[in-house]
Coordinates of C-alpha atoms in Angstrom, one line a residue:
M134 CA -2.4 -14.3 7.9
V135 CA 0.3 -13.9 5.3
L136 CA 1.2 -17.6 5.1
L137 CA -2.4 -18.8 5.3
D138 CA -3.2 -16.8 2.2
M139 CA -0.8 -18.9 0.1
T140 CA -3.0 -21.9 0.4
V141 CA -6.4 -20.8 1.7
L142 CA -7.6 -20.1 -1.9
S143 CA -7.0 -23.7 -3.0
V144 CA -10.4 -25.0 -1.9
A145 CA -12.1 -21.9 -3.5
E146 CA -10.9 -22.8 -7.0
P147 CA -14.2 -24.4 -8.2
D148 CA -16.2 -21.5 -6.6
L149 CA -14.1 -19.0 -8.5
T150 CA -14.6 -20.9 -11.7
H151 CA -18.4 -20.9 -11.1
D152 CA -18.4 -17.1 -10.6
F153 CA -15.9 -16.0 -13.2
G154 CA -15.6 -18.9 -15.6
G155 CA -12.1 -19.2 -17.1
S156 CA -9.6 -22.0 -17.4
V157 CA -7.0 -23.7 -15.2
A158 CA -4.6 -21.0 -16.3
G159 CA -6.7 -18.3 -14.7
L160 CA -6.8 -20.2 -11.5
Q161 CA -3.1 -20.6 -11.6
W162 CA -2.6 -16.9 -11.9
A163 CA -5.0 -16.3 -9.0
V164 CA -2.6 -18.3 -6.9
T165 CA 0.8 -17.3 -8.4
G166 CA 0.0 -13.6 -8.7
Y167 CA 0.5 -13.7 -4.9
T168 CA 3.5 -15.9 -4.8
V169 CA 5.4 -14.2 -7.6
A170 CA 5.2 -10.8 -6.0
F171 CA 5.8 -12.3 -2.5
G172 CA 8.8 -14.3 -3.5
A173 CA 10.6 -11.8 -5.7
L174 CA 10.2 -8.9 -3.3
L175 CA 11.3 -10.9 -0.3
L176 CA 14.8 -10.6 -1.9
S177 CA 14.9 -6.9 -1.0
A178 CA 12.4 -6.7 1.8
G179 CA 15.1 -7.4 4.4
A180 CA 17.1 -4.5 3.2
A181 CA 14.0 -2.3 3.1
S182 CA 13.3 -3.4 6.7
D183 CA 16.7 -2.2 7.8
R184 CA 16.5 1.0 5.8
F185 CA 13.1 2.2 7.0
G186 CA 12.8 0.4 10.3
A187 CA 11.3 -3.0 10.8
H188 CA 8.4 -1.7 12.9
R189 CA 7.3 0.8 10.2
L190 CA 7.5 -1.8 7.4
F191 CA 5.6 -4.4 9.4
R192 CA 2.8 -2.1 10.4
G193 CA 2.5 -0.7 6.8
G194 CA 2.5 -4.2 5.3
V195 CA -0.2 -5.4 7.7
A196 CA -2.4 -2.3 7.0
V197 CA -2.1 -2.7 3.2
F198 CA -2.7 -6.5 3.5
G199 CA -6.0 -5.8 5.4
A200 CA -7.2 -3.1 2.9
A201 CA -6.2 -5.1 -0.2
S202 CA -8.0 -8.2 1.2
L203 CA -11.3 -6.2 1.4
L204 CA -10.7 -5.1 -2.3
C205 CA -10.1 -8.8 -3.2
A206 CA -13.4 -9.7 -1.7
A207 CA -15.1 -7.1 -3.9
A208 CA -13.3 -8.1 -7.1
P209 CA -15.7 -8.0 -10.1
A210 CA -13.6 -10.1 -12.4
L211 CA -10.8 -12.7 -12.3
W212 CA -8.2 -10.4 -13.8
V213 CA -8.9 -7.8 -11.1
L214 CA -8.5 -10.5 -8.4
V215 CA -5.1 -11.5 -10.0
V216 CA -3.9 -7.9 -9.8
L217 CA -5.1 -7.5 -6.2
R218 CA -3.5 -10.8 -5.2
A219 CA -0.2 -9.3 -6.5
V220 CA -0.7 -6.3 -4.2
L221 CA -1.3 -8.7 -1.3
G222 CA 2.0 -10.3 -2.3
V223 CA 3.8 -7.0 -2.0
A224 CA 2.3 -6.4 1.5
A225 CA 3.2 -9.9 2.5
A226 CA 6.8 -9.4 1.5
A227 CA 6.9 -6.3 3.7
C228 CA 5.6 -8.3 6.7
V229 CA 7.8 -11.4 6.8
P230 CA 11.4 -10.2 7.2
S231 CA 10.3 -7.3 9.3
S232 CA 8.6 -9.7 11.7
M233 CA 11.8 -11.7 12.0
A234 CA 13.7 -8.5 12.7
L235 CA 11.2 -7.6 15.4
I236 CA 11.7 -11.0 17.0
T237 CA 15.4 -10.5 17.0
A238 CA 14.9 -7.2 18.8
L239 CA 12.5 -8.6 21.3
Y240 CA 14.7 -11.7 22.1
P241 CA 18.3 -10.6 22.2
E242 CA 19.4 -13.7 24.2
P243 CA 20.4 -16.5 21.7
A244 CA 18.6 -19.4 23.4
R245 CA 15.3 -17.5 23.8
R246 CA 15.6 -16.1 20.3
A247 CA 16.1 -19.7 18.9
R248 CA 12.9 -20.8 20.6
A249 CA 11.0 -17.7 19.3
V250 CA 12.2 -18.4 15.8
A251 CA 11.1 -22.0 16.1
V252 CA 7.6 -20.9 17.2
W253 CA 7.6 -18.4 14.2
A254 CA 8.5 -21.3 11.8
A255 CA 5.9 -23.6 13.4
V256 CA 3.1 -21.0 13.1
S257 CA 4.1 -20.4 9.4
G258 CA 4.1 -24.2 8.6
A259 CA 0.7 -24.7 10.4
A260 CA -0.8 -21.7 8.5
L261 CA 0.3 -23.1 5.2
A262 CA -1.2 -26.5 5.8
A263 CA -4.3 -25.1 7.5
G264 CA -5.3 -23.2 4.4
P265 CA -7.5 -25.9 2.9
I266 CA -9.5 -26.4 6.1
A267 CA -10.0 -22.7 6.8
G268 CA -10.8 -22.1 3.1
G269 CA -13.3 -25.0 3.0
L270 CA -15.2 -23.8 6.0
L271 CA -15.2 -20.2 4.8
V272 CA -16.3 -21.1 1.2
G273 CA -18.9 -23.5 2.5
L274 CA -20.3 -20.7 4.8
A275 CA -20.3 -17.7 2.5
G276 CA -18.4 -18.4 -0.8
W277 CA -14.9 -17.5 -1.9
R278 CA -15.1 -13.8 -1.0
A279 CA -15.2 -14.8 2.7
V280 CA -11.6 -16.1 2.3
F281 CA -10.5 -12.5 2.0
L282 CA -13.0 -10.8 4.3
V283 CA -11.6 -12.7 7.3
N284 CA -8.2 -11.0 6.8
A285 CA -9.5 -7.5 7.7
P286 CA -10.3 -8.2 11.4
I287 CA -7.0 -10.1 11.8
A288 CA -5.0 -7.2 10.4
A289 CA -6.8 -4.8 12.6
L290 CA -6.1 -6.9 15.7
T291 CA -2.4 -7.2 14.7
L292 CA -2.1 -3.5 14.3
A293 CA -3.6 -3.0 17.7
L294 CA -1.1 -5.4 19.3
V295 CA 2.0 -3.8 17.8
R296 CA 1.3 -0.2 18.7
G297 CA 3.7 -0.1 21.7
A298 CA 7.1 1.6 21.7
A299 CA 8.7 -1.7 22.6
L300 CA 8.3 -2.8 19.0
R301 CA 10.6 -0.3 17.5
C302 CA 13.8 -0.9 15.5
R303 CA 16.5 1.5 14.4
A304 CA 16.3 2.7 10.7
D305 CA 19.6 2.6 8.7
A306 CA 19.4 5.3 6.1
S307 CA 22.7 4.2 4.6
R308 CA 21.3 0.7 3.6
R309 CA 21.0 0.7 -0.1
I310 CA 18.3 -1.1 -2.2
D311 CA 19.0 -2.0 -5.9
R312 CA 15.5 -1.1 -7.2
A313 CA 16.4 -1.9 -10.9
G314 CA 17.7 -5.3 -9.9
Q315 CA 14.6 -6.0 -7.9
V316 CA 12.4 -5.1 -10.9
L317 CA 14.4 -7.5 -13.1
A318 CA 14.0 -10.3 -10.5
C319 CA 10.2 -9.8 -10.4
A320 CA 10.0 -9.7 -14.2
A321 CA 12.1 -12.8 -14.7
L322 CA 10.0 -14.8 -12.2
A323 CA 6.7 -13.5 -13.6
L324 CA 7.7 -14.2 -17.3
G325 CA 9.0 -17.7 -16.4
T326 CA 5.7 -18.5 -14.6
D327 CA 3.8 -17.2 -17.6
A328 CA 5.8 -19.5 -19.9
A329 CA 5.0 -22.5 -17.8
I330 CA 1.3 -21.7 -17.5
A331 CA 1.0 -21.0 -21.3
G332 CA 2.8 -24.2 -22.0
G333 CA 0.4 -26.2 -19.8
G334 CA -2.4 -24.6 -21.9
R335 CA -0.7 -25.8 -25.1
H336 CA -0.2 -22.1 -26.2
W337 CA 3.2 -22.9 -27.5
A338 CA 4.0 -19.6 -29.3
H339 CA 3.0 -17.6 -26.2
A340 CA 5.1 -20.0 -24.0
A341 CA 8.2 -19.7 -26.2
A342 CA 8.0 -15.9 -26.4
S343 CA 7.6 -15.6 -22.6
L344 CA 10.4 -18.1 -22.0
A345 CA 12.8 -16.2 -24.3
V346 CA 12.1 -12.9 -22.6
A347 CA 12.4 -14.5 -19.2
I348 CA 15.8 -15.9 -20.1
A349 CA 17.0 -12.5 -21.4
T350 CA 15.7 -10.8 -18.2
A351 CA 17.4 -13.3 -16.0
W352 CA 20.6 -12.7 -17.9
L353 CA 20.3 -8.9 -17.4
F354 CA 19.6 -9.6 -13.7
A355 CA 22.7 -11.7 -13.3
R356 CA 24.8 -9.1 -15.1
R357 CA 23.5 -6.3 -12.9
E358 CA 24.1 -8.4 -9.8
R359 CA 27.8 -8.9 -10.6
R360 CA 28.2 -5.1 -10.9
S361 CA 25.9 -3.9 -8.2
S362 CA 27.3 -2.5 -4.9
A363 CA 24.1 -3.5 -3.2
P364 CA 23.1 -6.8 -4.9
V365 CA 19.6 -8.2 -4.4
L366 CA 21.0 -11.6 -3.6
A367 CA 23.4 -11.6 -0.6
R368 CA 26.6 -13.1 -2.0
A369 CA 28.1 -13.9 1.4
V370 CA 25.0 -15.9 2.3
L371 CA 25.0 -17.8 -1.0
R372 CA 28.7 -18.7 -0.6
A373 CA 28.3 -20.1 2.9
P374 CA 29.2 -23.9 2.9
G375 CA 26.0 -26.0 2.7
M376 CA 23.7 -23.0 2.1
A377 CA 22.8 -23.9 -1.5
G378 CA 21.6 -27.4 -0.5
M379 CA 19.4 -25.9 2.3
L380 CA 17.9 -23.2 0.0
L381 CA 17.1 -25.8 -2.7
A382 CA 15.5 -27.9 0.0
G383 CA 13.3 -24.9 1.0
A384 CA 12.3 -24.5 -2.7
A385 CA 11.4 -28.2 -2.9
V386 CA 9.2 -28.0 0.1
G387 CA 7.3 -25.0 -1.4
F388 CA 7.0 -26.8 -4.8
T389 CA 5.5 -29.9 -3.4
L390 CA 3.2 -28.4 -0.7
T391 CA 1.7 -25.7 -2.8
G392 CA 1.5 -27.7 -6.0
V393 CA -0.4 -30.5 -4.2
L394 CA -2.7 -28.0 -2.6
F395 CA -3.5 -26.7 -6.1
V396 CA -4.1 -30.0 -7.7
L397 CA -6.0 -32.1 -5.1
P398 CA -8.9 -29.7 -4.5
L399 CA -9.7 -29.7 -8.2
L400 CA -9.7 -33.5 -8.2
L401 CA -11.7 -33.8 -5.0
Q402 CA -14.4 -31.2 -5.8
Q403 CA -14.7 -31.2 -9.6
R404 CA -14.0 -34.8 -10.4
L405 CA -15.1 -36.7 -7.2
G406 CA -17.9 -34.5 -6.1
Y407 CA -16.6 -33.4 -2.7
S408 CA -18.1 -30.2 -1.2
A409 CA -15.8 -27.3 -0.2
V410 CA -16.1 -28.2 3.5
G411 CA -15.6 -31.9 2.7
T412 CA -12.5 -31.0 0.7
G413 CA -11.1 -29.0 3.6
L414 CA -11.8 -31.8 6.1
A415 CA -10.1 -34.3 3.7
F416 CA -6.9 -32.4 4.3
L417 CA -7.0 -32.9 8.0
P418 CA -4.4 -35.7 8.0
M419 CA -1.9 -33.2 6.5
T420 CA -2.9 -30.3 8.8
L421 CA -2.9 -32.0 12.1
P422 CA 0.9 -32.9 12.1
T423 CA 1.7 -29.2 11.5
A424 CA -0.3 -28.3 14.6
F425 CA 2.0 -30.2 17.1
N426 CA 5.0 -31.7 15.3
P427 CA 7.0 -28.4 14.8
L428 CA 7.4 -28.1 18.6
L429 CA 8.8 -31.6 18.7
T430 CA 11.0 -30.7 15.7
G431 CA 12.4 -27.7 17.6
R432 CA 13.5 -30.1 20.4
V433 CA 15.1 -32.5 17.9
V434 CA 16.9 -29.7 16.2
A435 CA 18.2 -28.4 19.5
R436 CA 19.6 -31.9 20.3
T437 CA 20.8 -33.2 16.9
G438 CA 21.1 -30.1 14.7
P439 CA 18.9 -29.4 11.7
R440 CA 20.4 -31.6 9.0
A441 CA 18.7 -34.9 10.0
P442 CA 15.2 -33.4 10.3
V443 CA 15.6 -31.6 7.0
L444 CA 16.5 -34.9 5.2
A445 CA 13.8 -36.8 7.0
G446 CA 11.2 -34.1 6.1
L447 CA 12.2 -34.3 2.4
C448 CA 12.0 -38.1 2.4
L449 CA 8.5 -37.9 4.0
L450 CA 7.4 -35.4 1.4
A451 CA 8.6 -37.7 -1.4
A452 CA 6.9 -40.7 0.2
G453 CA 3.7 -38.8 0.7
G454 CA 3.6 -37.7 -3.0
G455 CA 4.3 -41.2 -4.1
V456 CA 1.5 -42.7 -1.9
M457 CA -1.0 -40.1 -3.1
S458 CA 0.0 -40.8 -6.7
G459 CA -0.7 -44.5 -6.2
A460 CA -4.0 -43.8 -4.5
V461 CA -5.2 -41.6 -7.4
W462 CA -3.8 -44.0 -10.1
T463 CA -5.6 -47.0 -8.7
G464 CA -8.8 -45.3 -7.5
A465 CA -8.0 -46.6 -4.0
P466 CA -10.2 -45.7 -1.0
Y467 CA -9.6 -42.3 0.8
A468 CA -7.6 -44.0 3.5
L469 CA -4.6 -44.4 1.2
L470 CA -4.8 -40.8 0.1
A471 CA -5.0 -39.8 3.8
T472 CA -1.8 -41.8 4.5
G473 CA 0.0 -39.8 1.8
L474 CA -1.4 -36.5 3.1
A475 CA -0.3 -37.4 6.7
A476 CA 3.3 -38.2 5.4
T477 CA 3.3 -34.8 3.6
G478 CA 2.2 -33.0 6.8
F479 CA 4.9 -34.6 8.9
G480 CA 7.4 -33.8 6.2
V481 CA 6.5 -30.2 6.1
S482 CA 6.5 -29.9 9.9
L483 CA 9.9 -31.5 10.1
A484 CA 11.6 -29.7 7.3
L485 CA 10.5 -26.0 7.7
P486 CA 11.5 -25.3 11.3
A487 CA 14.8 -27.2 10.7
L488 CA 15.5 -25.3 7.5
T489 CA 14.9 -21.9 9.2
T490 CA 17.4 -22.8 12.0
A491 CA 19.9 -24.2 9.5
V492 CA 19.9 -21.2 7.2
I493 CA 20.2 -18.7 10.0
T494 CA 23.0 -20.7 11.6
L495 CA 25.0 -21.3 8.4
A496 CA 24.8 -17.6 7.5
P497 CA 28.0 -15.5 8.1
P498 CA 27.9 -13.2 11.1
G499 CA 25.6 -10.2 10.5
T500 CA 23.7 -11.7 7.6
A501 CA 21.0 -13.7 9.5
G502 CA 18.3 -11.4 8.3
A503 CA 19.3 -11.6 4.7
A504 CA 19.6 -15.4 5.0
G505 CA 16.1 -15.7 6.5
G506 CA 14.7 -13.5 3.7
L507 CA 16.5 -15.6 1.0
L508 CA 15.0 -18.8 2.5
N509 CA 11.5 -17.4 2.4
A510 CA 12.1 -16.1 -1.1
V511 CA 13.2 -19.5 -2.5
R512 CA 10.2 -21.1 -0.7
Q513 CA 7.9 -18.8 -2.6
F514 CA 9.8 -19.4 -5.9
G515 CA 9.3 -23.1 -5.3
A516 CA 5.6 -22.6 -4.6
T517 CA 5.2 -20.5 -7.8
L518 CA 6.9 -23.2 -9.9
G519 CA 4.9 -25.9 -8.2
V520 CA 1.6 -24.4 -9.1
A521 CA 2.8 -23.6 -12.7
A522 CA 4.4 -27.0 -13.3
L523 CA 1.7 -29.2 -11.7
G524 CA -1.1 -27.1 -13.0
A525 CA 0.3 -27.5 -16.5
F526 CA -0.8 -31.1 -16.4
T527 CA -4.1 -30.5 -14.7
T528 CA -7.4 -30.5 -16.5
V529 CA -11.0 -29.9 -15.4
S530 CA -12.5 -33.2 -16.6
P531 CA -15.9 -34.9 -16.3
R532 CA -16.8 -36.2 -12.8
L533 CA -15.4 -39.6 -11.9
S534 CA -16.6 -42.1 -9.3
P535 CA -14.4 -42.3 -6.2
A536 CA -13.1 -45.7 -7.2
H537 CA -12.1 -44.5 -10.8
S538 CA -8.4 -44.1 -11.5
D539 CA -7.0 -40.8 -12.8
P540 CA -3.6 -41.5 -14.4
R541 CA -3.1 -37.8 -15.4
T542 CA -3.4 -36.5 -11.9
A543 CA -1.4 -39.4 -10.6
A544 CA 1.5 -38.5 -12.8
T545 CA 1.2 -34.9 -11.6
L546 CA 1.5 -36.0 -8.0
L547 CA 4.5 -38.3 -8.9
L548 CA 6.3 -35.1 -10.1
A549 CA 5.5 -33.5 -6.7
A550 CA 7.2 -36.6 -5.1
A551 CA 10.2 -36.4 -7.3
I552 CA 11.3 -32.9 -6.5
P553 CA 11.9 -33.4 -2.7
A554 CA 13.4 -36.8 -3.5
L555 CA 15.9 -35.0 -5.7
A556 CA 16.6 -32.3 -3.2
A557 CA 17.4 -34.9 -0.6
T558 CA 20.3 -36.2 -2.7
L559 CA 21.9 -32.8 -3.1
P560 CA 25.0 -31.9 -1.0
H561 CA 24.1 -30.7 2.5
P562 CA 26.4 -29.6 5.3
A563 CA 28.8 -32.4 6.2
R564 CA 28.0 -31.7 9.8
N565 CA 25.3 -30.0 11.6
P566 CA 25.9 -26.2 12.0

């Protein structure tokens, strides 16, 4: 439910524009309002899970997510939806690390835990990629509000399934949370996102002001982190050999996947005339690999380690973006676009499970929870930047024929290809952890 909501709104973008009006910037905030809060709060959510008990944080997060989803479905204006999407992001941040902590408690034996974590990562990747199909079917059936209404019964079912005493974790009242540092992290990410979105709308003074304040806030955050006894960023995790490369790879996956899922629905629906259902079905080549390939990836990681699947996944993401760019640039038939989508789906389903395993394995003893939270946070940072950066070059233009080239969108997709290609060249562990 939490990961699906990152991408399920993509196919609803034209329907939102029809109801509320607005610009591409408004649509960007409808998406990034969620990922900004989600990504920034994930930095401290692991500590909050330890302090208050993972079972409490998980149940509370699911309950708030279900209730806020109902409010989103009733939103009377786009700005209200953006605010409520941020509330959803807060609830999502409470759910993700606490779910990992609950898995750790349920599976104390390392081999079984590794399989459980692989399933968790597989479900997460599948949910991300399934968003366009689920969104297309829901929007086609009952409009964009149905995208949020469906969360309420899922949340209720989840709460019913986690009522037992078996799902209970010890609370550690001594675990400290740097609230001021967390606020600064949220502010820096939100202001940086605002600068990118304003720049894409050619509002240069607004963009410059937001960027200047974002840089100042980031400096204050870094200064506080150096002095804090309970830093938001786990220093021991960041210093682990090979960790930086894996975290940047996670950000690259989020950048490309979420950025593509923002740009392509606008192209398919508003410029090529696809319906919401047709747009969702057009993403099937990307979705299908995420339904079965993560299980194969888990076996590959168990035999060879995570390094090779991570690099292979990044290369496939880069190739997929390049093929989609070529298809849009030349106005080629859908088959070529589908080839790029399939490569992207295989890239995501290779990279995400392997990255989860790599980061948890590379983390120093006793910091696996913090490492998992940090990976999820940088994935959301990448997703936020992907929507902001790729959306900056996106316009709502007159309708094209399917065979008509679209150089602007093609260049945008080429940027989506370049980021994972760059991440693949960065230093990774010299050997598999």
